[in-house]
Coordinates of C-alpha atoms in Angstrom, one line a residue:
Chain A
M285 CA -62.5 -73.7 -108.8
D286 CA -63.9 -74.4 -106.0
P287 CA -66.9 -76.5 -105.8
A288 CA -70.5 -74.8 -105.8
R289 CA -72.0 -73.7 -101.7
V290 CA -73.3 -76.5 -99.7
V291 CA -76.8 -76.4 -99.6
E292 CA -79.6 -78.6 -97.7
L293 CA -82.6 -79.7 -98.5
P294 CA -85.0 -80.8 -96.0
G295 CA -86.2 -84.1 -95.7
L296 CA -83.2 -85.8 -97.1
P297 CA -80.6 -87.8 -95.0
R298 CA -77.8 -86.9 -93.8
R299 CA -75.5 -89.3 -94.9
V300 CA -76.0 -92.0 -97.8
T301 CA -73.6 -94.9 -97.9
V302 CA -71.8 -95.1 -101.4
Y303 CA -72.2 -99.0 -102.6
E304 CA -69.1 -98.7 -105.2
V305 CA -70.0 -101.3 -107.7
G306 CA -67.1 -100.4 -110.0
P307 CA -65.1 -103.5 -109.7
R308 CA -67.5 -106.1 -110.1
D309 CA -70.6 -104.7 -112.3
G310 CA -68.1 -102.1 -113.4
L311 CA -65.4 -104.0 -115.0
Q312 CA -67.8 -107.3 -115.6
N313 CA -69.2 -105.4 -118.6
E314 CA -65.6 -104.0 -119.7
S315 CA -64.6 -105.7 -122.9
A316 CA -61.1 -105.6 -121.4
V317 CA -59.9 -108.2 -119.0
V318 CA -57.9 -106.6 -116.9
P319 CA -54.7 -108.1 -114.1
V320 CA -55.7 -109.4 -111.1
E321 CA -52.8 -106.5 -109.6
I322 CA -54.4 -104.1 -111.6
K323 CA -58.0 -104.8 -109.9
A324 CA -56.0 -104.6 -106.9
G325 CA -55.0 -101.0 -106.5
F326 CA -57.9 -100.3 -107.8
V327 CA -59.6 -101.4 -105.1
R328 CA -57.1 -100.1 -102.6
R329 CA -57.4 -96.8 -104.2
L330 CA -61.5 -97.1 -104.0
V331 CA -60.9 -97.5 -100.4
A332 CA -58.0 -95.0 -100.2
A333 CA -60.6 -92.5 -101.6
G334 CA -63.1 -93.5 -98.6
L335 CA -65.7 -96.1 -100.2
S336 CA -66.0 -98.3 -97.5
T337 CA -68.6 -100.6 -99.1
V338 CA -67.2 -102.0 -102.6
E339 CA -68.2 -105.1 -104.5
L340 CA -65.2 -106.6 -105.1
T341 CA -65.6 -109.7 -108.0
S342 CA -68.2 -112.6 -108.5
F343 CA -68.0 -116.4 -108.0
V344 CA -69.1 -117.5 -111.2
P345 CA -67.7 -120.2 -113.5
P346 CA -64.9 -118.3 -114.9
S347 CA -66.5 -119.6 -118.4
W348 CA -69.7 -117.4 -117.7
I349 CA -67.8 -114.2 -117.0
P350 CA -63.9 -114.4 -118.2
Q351 CA -63.3 -110.7 -117.1
L352 CA -63.7 -112.4 -113.2
A353 CA -62.1 -115.5 -113.4
D354 CA -59.6 -114.4 -111.1
A355 CA -61.8 -114.0 -108.0
S356 CA -60.1 -116.2 -105.7
G357 CA -56.9 -114.4 -106.7
L358 CA -58.2 -111.1 -106.1
M359 CA -59.4 -112.1 -102.7
D360 CA -56.1 -113.2 -101.9
L361 CA -54.4 -110.0 -103.0
L362 CA -56.6 -107.6 -101.0
R363 CA -57.5 -109.9 -98.1
D364 CA -55.0 -108.5 -95.5
D365 CA -55.5 -105.0 -96.7
L366 CA -59.5 -105.2 -96.7
A367 CA -59.2 -106.7 -93.0
K368 CA -57.0 -103.8 -91.9
A369 CA -59.0 -100.9 -93.4
G370 CA -63.1 -102.0 -92.0
G371 CA -65.9 -101.5 -94.4
R372 CA -68.0 -104.1 -96.3
Y373 CA -66.9 -106.1 -99.4
P374 CA -69.0 -107.9 -101.2
V375 CA -68.6 -110.4 -103.7
L376 CA -71.6 -111.7 -106.0
V377 CA -72.0 -115.4 -106.1
P378 CA -74.7 -117.1 -108.7
N379 CA -75.6 -120.6 -106.8
A380 CA -74.1 -123.2 -103.6
R381 CA -70.6 -124.0 -105.8
G382 CA -70.5 -119.7 -106.4
L383 CA -70.6 -119.8 -102.3
D384 CA -68.3 -122.3 -101.9
R385 CA -65.8 -120.7 -103.8
A386 CA -66.5 -117.2 -102.6
L387 CA -66.0 -118.6 -98.3
E388 CA -63.0 -120.4 -98.9
A389 CA -61.6 -117.4 -100.1
G390 CA -62.9 -115.5 -97.3
A391 CA -65.8 -113.4 -98.4
T392 CA -67.5 -111.7 -95.6
E393 CA -70.5 -110.6 -97.3
I394 CA -72.2 -111.8 -100.6
A395 CA -74.9 -110.8 -103.2
V396 CA -77.2 -112.7 -105.5
F397 CA -78.3 -111.2 -108.5
A398 CA -82.4 -112.2 -109.3
S399 CA -84.1 -110.5 -112.4
A400 CA -87.6 -109.2 -112.5
T401 CA -88.7 -110.4 -115.4
E402 CA -88.7 -114.0 -116.9
T403 CA -86.8 -112.9 -119.8
F404 CA -83.5 -111.9 -118.5
A405 CA -83.5 -114.8 -115.6
R406 CA -83.8 -117.2 -118.9
R407 CA -81.1 -115.6 -120.4
N408 CA -79.3 -114.2 -117.4
L409 CA -79.6 -117.2 -115.1
N410 CA -80.7 -119.9 -118.0
R411 CA -84.0 -120.6 -115.8
T412 CA -87.3 -119.1 -114.9
V413 CA -87.7 -116.6 -112.0
A414 CA -89.1 -118.8 -109.5
A415 CA -86.6 -121.4 -110.5
S416 CA -83.7 -118.6 -109.5
L417 CA -85.5 -118.1 -106.9
E418 CA -84.8 -121.7 -105.4
M419 CA -81.6 -121.6 -106.6
F420 CA -81.0 -119.0 -104.5
R421 CA -82.3 -120.3 -101.5
P422 CA -80.3 -122.7 -100.1
V423 CA -77.6 -119.7 -100.6
V424 CA -78.9 -117.6 -98.5
A425 CA -80.1 -119.7 -95.8
G426 CA -76.3 -121.4 -95.8
A427 CA -74.4 -118.0 -95.4
G428 CA -73.4 -117.6 -92.4
V429 CA -72.8 -113.8 -94.0
P430 CA -74.7 -110.9 -94.5
V431 CA -76.5 -111.3 -98.0
R432 CA -77.4 -108.6 -100.2
G433 CA -80.2 -109.3 -102.8
Y434 CA -80.1 -107.9 -106.2
V435 CA -83.3 -107.2 -108.7
S436 CA -82.6 -106.1 -112.1
M437 CA -84.5 -105.1 -114.1
C438 CA -87.0 -103.7 -112.0
F439 CA -88.6 -101.1 -114.4
G440 CA -88.0 -101.6 -117.5
D441 CA -87.0 -104.8 -120.0
P442 CA -85.0 -104.8 -123.3
W443 CA -87.2 -107.5 -124.9
E444 CA -90.5 -107.7 -122.4
G445 CA -91.0 -103.4 -122.6
A446 CA -92.1 -101.7 -119.4
V447 CA -92.4 -104.2 -116.1
P448 CA -95.1 -104.3 -114.2
V449 CA -94.8 -103.0 -110.4
G450 CA -96.2 -106.7 -108.6
Q451 CA -93.5 -108.7 -110.5
V452 CA -90.8 -106.5 -109.5
V453 CA -92.3 -106.4 -105.7
G454 CA -92.5 -110.0 -105.8
V455 CA -89.2 -110.8 -106.4
A456 CA -87.7 -108.7 -104.0
V457 CA -90.5 -109.5 -101.0
A458 CA -89.1 -113.1 -102.1
L459 CA -85.7 -112.3 -101.7
A460 CA -86.7 -110.3 -98.2
E461 CA -88.0 -113.4 -97.2
M462 CA -85.6 -115.6 -97.5
G463 CA -83.2 -113.9 -95.4
C464 CA -81.0 -111.2 -97.7
A465 CA -80.3 -108.0 -95.4
E466 CA -80.6 -105.0 -98.3
I467 CA -81.9 -105.2 -101.6
S468 CA -80.8 -103.8 -104.6
L469 CA -83.8 -102.3 -106.7
G470 CA -82.0 -102.4 -110.3
D471 CA -82.7 -100.1 -113.2
T472 CA -80.6 -102.2 -115.4
I473 CA -81.3 -100.8 -118.7
G474 CA -81.8 -97.2 -117.5
V475 CA -85.3 -96.4 -118.6
A476 CA -86.9 -95.0 -115.4
T477 CA -88.2 -91.3 -114.3
P478 CA -88.3 -90.6 -110.8
G479 CA -92.4 -91.4 -110.8
Q480 CA -91.7 -94.8 -111.5
V481 CA -89.4 -94.8 -108.7
V482 CA -91.8 -93.4 -105.9
E483 CA -94.2 -96.0 -107.2
L484 CA -91.9 -99.0 -106.6
L485 CA -90.7 -97.5 -102.7
A486 CA -94.3 -97.4 -102.2
A487 CA -95.2 -100.5 -103.0
L488 CA -92.6 -102.2 -101.2
D489 CA -93.0 -100.4 -98.3
A490 CA -97.2 -101.2 -98.0
R491 CA -95.6 -105.4 -98.2
G492 CA -93.3 -104.7 -95.5
L493 CA -89.8 -103.8 -97.4
P494 CA -89.3 -100.1 -96.2
A495 CA -86.5 -98.0 -97.7
S496 CA -84.4 -98.4 -95.0
R497 CA -83.4 -102.2 -95.9
L498 CA -83.9 -100.8 -99.9
A499 CA -80.6 -99.3 -102.3
V500 CA -80.9 -98.5 -105.4
H501 CA -79.4 -98.9 -108.8
F502 CA -79.9 -96.7 -111.3
H503 CA -78.5 -96.6 -114.8
D504 CA -77.4 -93.9 -116.7
T505 CA -78.3 -94.7 -120.1
Y506 CA -81.0 -92.1 -120.8
G507 CA -79.8 -89.4 -118.3
Q508 CA -81.9 -90.4 -115.0
A509 CA -80.1 -91.5 -113.1
L510 CA -79.5 -88.9 -110.5
A511 CA -82.9 -87.7 -110.7
N512 CA -83.8 -90.7 -109.7
T513 CA -81.5 -91.5 -106.8
L514 CA -83.1 -87.9 -105.4
V515 CA -86.6 -89.0 -105.5
A516 CA -85.6 -92.5 -103.9
L517 CA -82.8 -90.5 -101.3
Q518 CA -87.2 -88.3 -100.5
H519 CA -88.2 -91.8 -99.6
G520 CA -86.0 -93.0 -97.3
V521 CA -83.4 -94.9 -99.3
T522 CA -80.3 -94.3 -98.0
T523 CA -77.9 -96.6 -99.6
V524 CA -77.2 -96.1 -103.4
D525 CA -75.3 -97.9 -106.0
A526 CA -72.4 -96.4 -108.3
S527 CA -69.7 -97.0 -110.5
A528 CA -66.2 -95.2 -109.9
G529 CA -66.0 -93.1 -113.5
G530 CA -69.3 -95.0 -114.8
L531 CA -67.5 -97.8 -115.2
G532 CA -69.0 -100.6 -117.2
G533 CA -70.0 -98.9 -121.1
C534 CA -68.6 -96.6 -122.4
P535 CA -71.3 -94.4 -123.4
Y536 CA -70.0 -94.2 -127.0
A537 CA -70.5 -97.9 -127.4
G538 CA -73.8 -100.0 -128.2
S539 CA -74.1 -102.3 -125.3
A540 CA -73.4 -99.0 -123.0
T541 CA -74.8 -100.6 -119.7
G542 CA -74.3 -96.6 -118.1
N543 CA -73.6 -97.1 -114.6
L544 CA -74.0 -94.2 -112.6
A545 CA -70.7 -93.1 -112.1
T546 CA -69.2 -92.6 -108.3
E547 CA -68.2 -88.9 -109.1
D548 CA -71.9 -87.9 -110.5
L549 CA -73.4 -89.1 -107.4
V550 CA -70.8 -87.5 -104.7
W551 CA -70.8 -84.2 -106.2
Q552 CA -74.8 -84.5 -106.1
L553 CA -74.3 -85.5 -102.3
H554 CA -71.8 -83.4 -101.0
G555 CA -73.5 -80.0 -102.8
L556 CA -77.0 -81.1 -100.7
G557 CA -74.5 -81.5 -97.4
I558 CA -74.8 -85.1 -96.9
E559 CA -71.9 -87.4 -95.9
T560 CA -70.4 -90.1 -97.9
G561 CA -66.9 -90.1 -96.5
V562 CA -66.0 -89.5 -100.0
D563 CA -63.0 -87.7 -101.0
L564 CA -63.9 -87.0 -104.8
R565 CA -60.5 -85.4 -105.9
L566 CA -58.9 -89.1 -104.6
L567 CA -61.7 -90.8 -106.6
V568 CA -61.5 -88.9 -109.7
E569 CA -57.7 -89.6 -109.6
T570 CA -58.9 -93.4 -109.4
S571 CA -60.9 -92.8 -112.0
V572 CA -58.2 -91.5 -114.5
W573 CA -55.5 -93.7 -113.3
M574 CA -58.1 -96.8 -114.3
A575 CA -59.4 -95.1 -117.7
G576 CA -55.8 -95.4 -118.5
H577 CA -55.7 -99.1 -118.1
L578 CA -59.3 -99.4 -119.5
G579 CA -57.8 -97.1 -123.1
R580 CA -60.6 -95.0 -123.3
P581 CA -61.8 -91.8 -121.3
S582 CA -64.0 -91.9 -118.3
P583 CA -67.3 -91.7 -119.1
S584 CA -67.8 -89.7 -115.7
R585 CA -69.4 -85.7 -116.6
T586 CA -67.8 -85.0 -113.0
V587 CA -64.6 -87.2 -113.9
Q588 CA -64.2 -85.2 -117.8
A589 CA -64.9 -81.8 -115.5
M590 CA -62.8 -82.3 -112.4
N591 CA -59.2 -84.0 -114.7
S592 CA -59.7 -80.8 -117.5
Chain B
M87 CA -87.5 -100.9 -126.8
D88 CA -90.7 -99.2 -125.7
P89 CA -90.0 -96.6 -123.1
A90 CA -90.9 -97.5 -119.4
R91 CA -93.9 -97.0 -118.1
V92 CA -95.5 -93.5 -117.8
V93 CA -95.8 -92.4 -113.8
E94 CA -97.0 -88.8 -112.9
L95 CA -95.3 -87.4 -109.5
P96 CA -97.4 -84.9 -107.7
G97 CA -96.6 -81.6 -107.2
L98 CA -95.2 -81.2 -111.0
P99 CA -97.0 -79.5 -113.9
R100 CA -98.9 -81.3 -116.7
R101 CA -96.7 -79.7 -119.8
V102 CA -93.8 -77.8 -119.4
T103 CA -92.4 -75.7 -121.8
V104 CA -88.8 -76.7 -123.4
Y105 CA -86.9 -73.7 -124.3
E106 CA -84.8 -74.9 -127.3
V107 CA -81.3 -72.8 -127.4
G108 CA -79.3 -75.4 -129.5
P109 CA -78.9 -73.3 -132.5
R110 CA -77.8 -69.9 -131.2
D111 CA -76.3 -71.2 -127.3
G112 CA -74.8 -74.3 -128.8
L113 CA -74.1 -73.2 -132.2
Q114 CA -72.4 -70.1 -130.2
N115 CA -70.6 -72.8 -128.0
E116 CA -68.8 -75.2 -131.1
S117 CA -65.5 -74.8 -133.2
A118 CA -66.8 -75.6 -136.3
V119 CA -68.6 -72.9 -138.6
V120 CA -72.2 -74.3 -139.9
P121 CA -73.2 -72.9 -142.9
V122 CA -76.2 -71.2 -142.9
E123 CA -78.6 -73.5 -144.9
I124 CA -77.3 -76.0 -142.4
K125 CA -78.9 -73.9 -139.4
A126 CA -82.0 -73.1 -140.9
G127 CA -82.7 -77.3 -141.7
F128 CA -81.7 -77.3 -138.2
V129 CA -83.9 -75.0 -136.7
R130 CA -86.8 -76.5 -139.3
R131 CA -86.1 -80.0 -137.9
L132 CA -86.9 -78.8 -134.7
V133 CA -89.6 -76.9 -135.1
A134 CA -91.1 -80.2 -137.3
A135 CA -90.0 -82.3 -134.2
G136 CA -92.6 -80.3 -132.0
L137 CA -90.3 -77.4 -130.4
S138 CA -92.2 -74.2 -130.6
T139 CA -90.1 -71.9 -128.7
V140 CA -86.0 -71.9 -130.2
E141 CA -83.9 -69.3 -129.7
L142 CA -82.5 -68.5 -133.0
T143 CA -79.4 -66.8 -133.5
S144 CA -77.9 -63.6 -131.5
F145 CA -77.2 -60.3 -133.0
V146 CA -73.6 -59.6 -131.6
P147 CA -71.4 -58.0 -133.5
P148 CA -69.4 -60.8 -136.4
S149 CA -66.6 -60.3 -135.2
W150 CA -67.6 -61.5 -132.0
I151 CA -69.1 -64.5 -132.1
P152 CA -68.1 -65.4 -136.1
Q153 CA -69.8 -68.9 -136.0
L154 CA -73.2 -66.5 -135.7
A155 CA -72.4 -63.6 -138.4
D156 CA -75.2 -65.1 -140.7
A157 CA -77.7 -63.5 -137.7
S158 CA -79.7 -61.6 -140.8
G159 CA -79.4 -64.4 -142.9
L160 CA -80.8 -67.0 -141.1
M161 CA -83.5 -64.8 -140.2
D162 CA -84.1 -64.5 -143.7
L163 CA -84.4 -68.4 -144.6
L164 CA -86.7 -69.1 -142.1
R165 CA -89.2 -66.0 -141.9
D166 CA -91.9 -67.3 -144.5
D167 CA -91.2 -71.4 -142.2
L168 CA -91.2 -69.6 -138.8
A169 CA -94.9 -67.5 -139.6
K170 CA -96.4 -70.2 -140.7
A171 CA -95.5 -72.7 -138.0
G172 CA -96.3 -70.0 -135.0
G173 CA -94.5 -70.3 -131.7
R174 CA -91.5 -68.3 -130.1
Y175 CA -88.2 -67.8 -131.7
P176 CA -86.4 -65.3 -130.0
V177 CA -82.4 -63.9 -130.7
L178 CA -80.6 -62.8 -128.6
V179 CA -78.7 -58.9 -128.4
P180 CA -76.2 -57.8 -126.7
N181 CA -76.4 -54.1 -126.9
A182 CA -79.2 -51.5 -128.7
R183 CA -77.1 -51.7 -132.3
G184 CA -78.2 -55.1 -132.1
L185 CA -81.4 -54.9 -131.2
D186 CA -82.0 -52.2 -134.1
R187 CA -80.2 -55.2 -136.3
A188 CA -82.8 -57.9 -134.6
L189 CA -85.3 -55.8 -135.2
E190 CA -85.0 -55.2 -139.2
A191 CA -84.2 -58.9 -139.2
G192 CA -87.9 -59.3 -137.9
A193 CA -87.3 -60.8 -135.3
T194 CA -90.6 -61.1 -132.7
E195 CA -89.1 -61.8 -129.2
I196 CA -85.3 -61.1 -128.2
A197 CA -83.2 -61.6 -124.8
V198 CA -80.2 -59.9 -123.3
F199 CA -77.8 -62.0 -121.2
A200 CA -76.6 -59.7 -118.1
S201 CA -73.9 -61.7 -115.4
A202 CA -74.2 -62.5 -111.8
T203 CA -70.2 -61.7 -111.4
E204 CA -68.1 -59.0 -111.9
T205 CA -65.8 -61.1 -113.5
F206 CA -67.5 -63.0 -116.4
A207 CA -69.4 -59.2 -116.5
R208 CA -66.3 -57.9 -117.1
R209 CA -64.7 -60.9 -119.8
N210 CA -68.4 -61.1 -121.6
L211 CA -69.5 -57.3 -122.1
N212 CA -66.7 -55.6 -120.9
R213 CA -68.1 -53.7 -118.0
T214 CA -69.7 -53.8 -114.6
V215 CA -72.9 -55.6 -113.5
A216 CA -74.6 -52.4 -112.8
A217 CA -73.2 -50.8 -116.2
S218 CA -74.4 -53.6 -118.2
L219 CA -78.1 -53.4 -116.5
E220 CA -77.3 -49.6 -117.6
M221 CA -76.7 -50.7 -120.9
F222 CA -79.6 -53.4 -121.6
R223 CA -82.5 -51.0 -119.9
P224 CA -82.7 -49.1 -123.2
V225 CA -82.3 -52.0 -125.1
V226 CA -85.6 -53.4 -123.2
A227 CA -87.5 -50.5 -123.4
G228 CA -87.4 -49.7 -127.0
A229 CA -87.9 -53.5 -127.6
G230 CA -91.6 -53.6 -128.2
V231 CA -91.5 -57.0 -128.4
P232 CA -91.4 -59.7 -125.7
V233 CA -87.8 -59.4 -123.9
R234 CA -86.3 -62.5 -122.2
G235 CA -83.6 -62.0 -119.5
Y236 CA -81.0 -64.6 -118.6
V237 CA -78.7 -64.2 -115.5
S238 CA -75.5 -65.9 -116.2
M239 CA -73.2 -67.6 -113.1
C240 CA -76.5 -67.7 -111.1
F241 CA -74.8 -70.8 -108.7
G242 CA -70.7 -70.9 -109.3
D243 CA -68.6 -69.1 -111.5
P244 CA -64.8 -70.3 -112.3
W245 CA -63.1 -67.0 -111.6
E246 CA -65.0 -66.2 -107.7
G247 CA -66.6 -69.9 -106.9
A248 CA -69.6 -69.7 -105.4
V249 CA -71.6 -66.5 -105.9
P250 CA -73.7 -64.8 -103.2
V251 CA -77.8 -65.5 -103.6
G252 CA -77.8 -61.9 -103.1
Q253 CA -76.1 -60.9 -106.0
V254 CA -78.7 -62.9 -108.3
V255 CA -81.5 -61.9 -106.8
G256 CA -80.5 -58.1 -107.7
V257 CA -79.8 -58.7 -111.3
A258 CA -82.8 -60.9 -112.0
V259 CA -84.7 -58.2 -110.1
A260 CA -83.6 -55.4 -111.9
L261 CA -84.5 -57.3 -115.8
A262 CA -87.6 -57.9 -114.2
E263 CA -88.2 -54.2 -113.4
M264 CA -86.7 -53.0 -116.7
G265 CA -89.3 -55.2 -118.5
C266 CA -88.4 -58.6 -118.9
A267 CA -91.6 -61.2 -119.0
E268 CA -89.1 -64.1 -118.3
I269 CA -86.0 -64.6 -116.3
S270 CA -84.1 -67.5 -117.1
L271 CA -81.2 -68.8 -114.3
G272 CA -78.4 -69.9 -116.0
D273 CA -75.8 -72.8 -113.9
T274 CA -73.1 -71.9 -116.6
I275 CA -71.1 -73.7 -115.9
G276 CA -72.9 -76.5 -114.4
V277 CA -71.9 -76.9 -110.7
A278 CA -75.1 -76.5 -108.7
T279 CA -77.0 -79.6 -106.7
P280 CA -80.7 -79.1 -105.7
G281 CA -80.7 -77.3 -102.5
Q282 CA -78.9 -74.0 -104.1
V283 CA -81.7 -74.4 -107.0
V284 CA -84.5 -74.8 -104.1
E285 CA -83.1 -71.7 -102.5
L286 CA -82.6 -69.3 -105.2
L287 CA -85.9 -69.9 -106.0
A288 CA -87.5 -69.0 -102.9
A289 CA -85.0 -66.1 -102.5
L290 CA -86.8 -64.9 -105.7
D291 CA -90.0 -65.5 -104.7
A292 CA -89.6 -63.4 -101.6
R293 CA -88.5 -60.7 -103.7
G294 CA -91.7 -60.5 -105.8
L295 CA -90.1 -62.8 -109.2
P296 CA -92.6 -66.2 -108.7
A297 CA -91.2 -69.0 -110.3
S298 CA -94.3 -68.7 -113.3
R299 CA -91.7 -65.9 -114.5
L300 CA -88.8 -67.9 -114.6
A301 CA -87.0 -70.6 -116.7
V302 CA -84.0 -72.0 -115.9
H303 CA -81.3 -73.1 -117.5
F304 CA -79.0 -75.8 -116.7
H305 CA -75.7 -77.4 -117.9
D306 CA -74.8 -80.7 -117.0
T307 CA -71.1 -80.3 -116.7
Y308 CA -71.2 -82.5 -113.4
G309 CA -73.8 -84.6 -114.1
Q310 CA -76.1 -82.7 -111.9
A311 CA -78.6 -80.5 -114.8
L312 CA -81.8 -83.1 -114.6
A313 CA -82.1 -83.8 -110.8
N314 CA -81.9 -79.9 -110.8
T315 CA -84.5 -79.6 -113.1
L316 CA -86.9 -81.9 -110.8
V317 CA -86.6 -79.7 -108.1
A318 CA -87.1 -76.4 -110.0
L319 CA -90.3 -78.3 -111.6
Q320 CA -91.6 -79.5 -107.9
H321 CA -91.4 -75.5 -106.6
G322 CA -93.1 -74.3 -109.7
V323 CA -90.8 -73.7 -112.9
T324 CA -92.5 -74.2 -116.0
T325 CA -89.6 -73.7 -118.7
V326 CA -86.9 -75.1 -119.0
D327 CA -84.3 -74.3 -121.0
A328 CA -82.2 -77.1 -123.4
S329 CA -80.0 -77.7 -126.2
A330 CA -80.6 -80.4 -128.9
G331 CA -78.2 -83.0 -129.0
G332 CA -76.6 -81.7 -125.7
L333 CA -75.0 -78.7 -128.1
G334 CA -72.3 -76.5 -127.5
G335 CA -69.2 -78.2 -126.3
C336 CA -68.2 -82.0 -126.3
P337 CA -67.9 -83.4 -123.2
Y338 CA -63.9 -85.0 -124.0
A339 CA -63.4 -81.2 -124.8
G340 CA -61.3 -78.8 -122.7
S341 CA -63.5 -76.2 -123.1
A342 CA -66.8 -78.1 -122.6
T343 CA -70.1 -76.5 -121.3
G344 CA -72.1 -79.4 -121.3
N345 CA -75.8 -78.0 -121.8
L346 CA -78.6 -80.5 -120.7
A347 CA -79.6 -82.1 -123.9
T348 CA -83.2 -81.7 -124.4
E349 CA -83.9 -85.5 -125.7
D350 CA -82.3 -85.8 -122.0
L351 CA -85.1 -83.5 -121.1
V352 CA -87.6 -84.9 -122.4
W353 CA -87.2 -88.3 -121.5
Q354 CA -87.8 -87.3 -118.0
L355 CA -90.5 -84.9 -118.6
H356 CA -92.2 -87.3 -120.8
G357 CA -91.7 -90.0 -118.2
L358 CA -93.6 -88.0 -115.5
G359 CA -96.6 -87.8 -117.7
I360 CA -95.6 -84.2 -118.4
E361 CA -96.8 -82.7 -121.5
T362 CA -94.0 -80.8 -124.1
G363 CA -95.4 -80.8 -127.4
V364 CA -91.9 -83.0 -128.6
D365 CA -91.9 -85.9 -130.3
L366 CA -88.6 -87.2 -129.1
R367 CA -88.0 -90.1 -132.5
L368 CA -87.8 -87.1 -134.9
L369 CA -85.8 -85.0 -131.9
V370 CA -83.6 -87.8 -131.4
E371 CA -82.8 -88.1 -135.2
T372 CA -82.4 -84.2 -135.8
S373 CA -79.3 -84.2 -133.7
V374 CA -77.7 -87.0 -135.4
W375 CA -78.2 -85.5 -138.6
M376 CA -76.7 -81.8 -136.8
A377 CA -73.8 -84.6 -135.4
G378 CA -73.0 -85.5 -138.6
H379 CA -72.7 -81.3 -139.8
L380 CA -70.2 -81.4 -137.0
G381 CA -68.3 -84.5 -137.9
R382 CA -68.7 -85.9 -133.9
P383 CA -71.4 -87.9 -131.7
S384 CA -73.9 -86.0 -129.5
P385 CA -72.7 -85.8 -125.8
S386 CA -76.7 -86.8 -125.5
R387 CA -76.7 -90.0 -123.3
T388 CA -80.9 -90.5 -125.1
V389 CA -79.8 -89.9 -128.4
Q390 CA -76.5 -92.2 -127.8
A391 CA -79.0 -94.8 -126.4
M392 CA -82.1 -94.5 -128.5
N393 CA -79.2 -94.3 -131.9
S394 CA -77.0 -97.3 -131.0

């Protein structure tokens, strides 16, 4: 089947940067520990499929996330290929020690991961929101490479419920002021609907953070990710996070995290005539290949449809 | 977890009619034949969950669709309950003989199912598009009850590829002119993206079919249904077809039809402050109950999330 006709919609960008989080956010949330050679192959295939921005791994202490304990080894395997390919290949760092390890391994862009809620900050970073921002400050200042700041739990929190907009704005503005070039707004539990997205973007704009400095990071836990993406694009956002094959949580598992699948995103963007540089068929092949290594089918609707 | 905060978006309707197609479109596409008592229980639970518009069954010859061979028996079981509940309970009829059977069984609203493409008209109705419209004309004229007209393959066709807008408009206008009160635009293979939706609605409006007479019927085959729904609402549509639990095709089966799940739709609508009359928790319970009878989990993201 040929894809349906391309029809543009007024008010949308001509090009969107797909920020691929599968190797880091995806594999970090899979129970299986994937061998480092497979990870390197995964990244190479993603790059070959046209993804020019791929978050590679996380330099957290290996005891925290055993799935990503091979961060330095992965960078070694990929360094030459990625330098040749060009593009952005950020790595997550939780603190100053992580930054040192990341830079040592040759990272050219980093990301820090903040929380909009106290409960998740305590559970994920073992400190208050304020203390976590203080922990990030020297990391961002001393990075010497571009830094992306994540804000998680922007719309709802499993322990605190609905999250006040002001709380999210406070964390996002703090990250921007300490030097983060890009702020990614995460709907970590996937509860947001389009009105909330527009409300948050407007509140950030009013505080001096325009959509051009923002990325959106939606989860498909309740099937809302693409509608939320659409309104974000209508309001000026041009960077969208997604995970190849929807990696990062099987929909049939209790722990489903439901990352937006890159393929579902690309189907929408290409249908709207928005350039991404991605070859959708190569990307689907990559996700099917990765699903084989994980031993379960991809939860992405588009992967299922194009692979059936 | 409490659902996320309700935030309205300008330009959307205050209330949407959810047109539930699970008992007909859903069960017709399931391989299992469900006992009539279970079907009646399913409809009763849907009505109890607040769905006031439920398409019950189809009066096709039993040899065509064995899954729905019990249409008259189902109507007998439900007649008193539905009369008491109030609401709209259409049934599909393929031809004059089907209409007779439906009216005999007490149908108070019917629906006819046309195709925008020649190939699907031939495969589904064994005649040309023009001949199928001629077959429907006496059915619509003689019904004596409100008639809904479906147009299938509005955006793409598995055999013909992209479908020209003019072709869809021609069929929709013909159905409206012969007396269909409501026209449901079906993306039967789920390939549409929002630009196509807006283009078709504008073309229909220009030919005298305003959004107020239209319904949209999206499939989630490529994950696009809710984004498409959102732009349809932004352009005046207030009736949206959906299938409880996403019934009508398992995403892991080759024959996936991927009906938009009513739960995913309701999550979006309620998050936007749009009234539906639906009790989402009761609806999820109903879909979980039905999934038990079908022996497989619901493909709806919201059902999975709320039932985990």
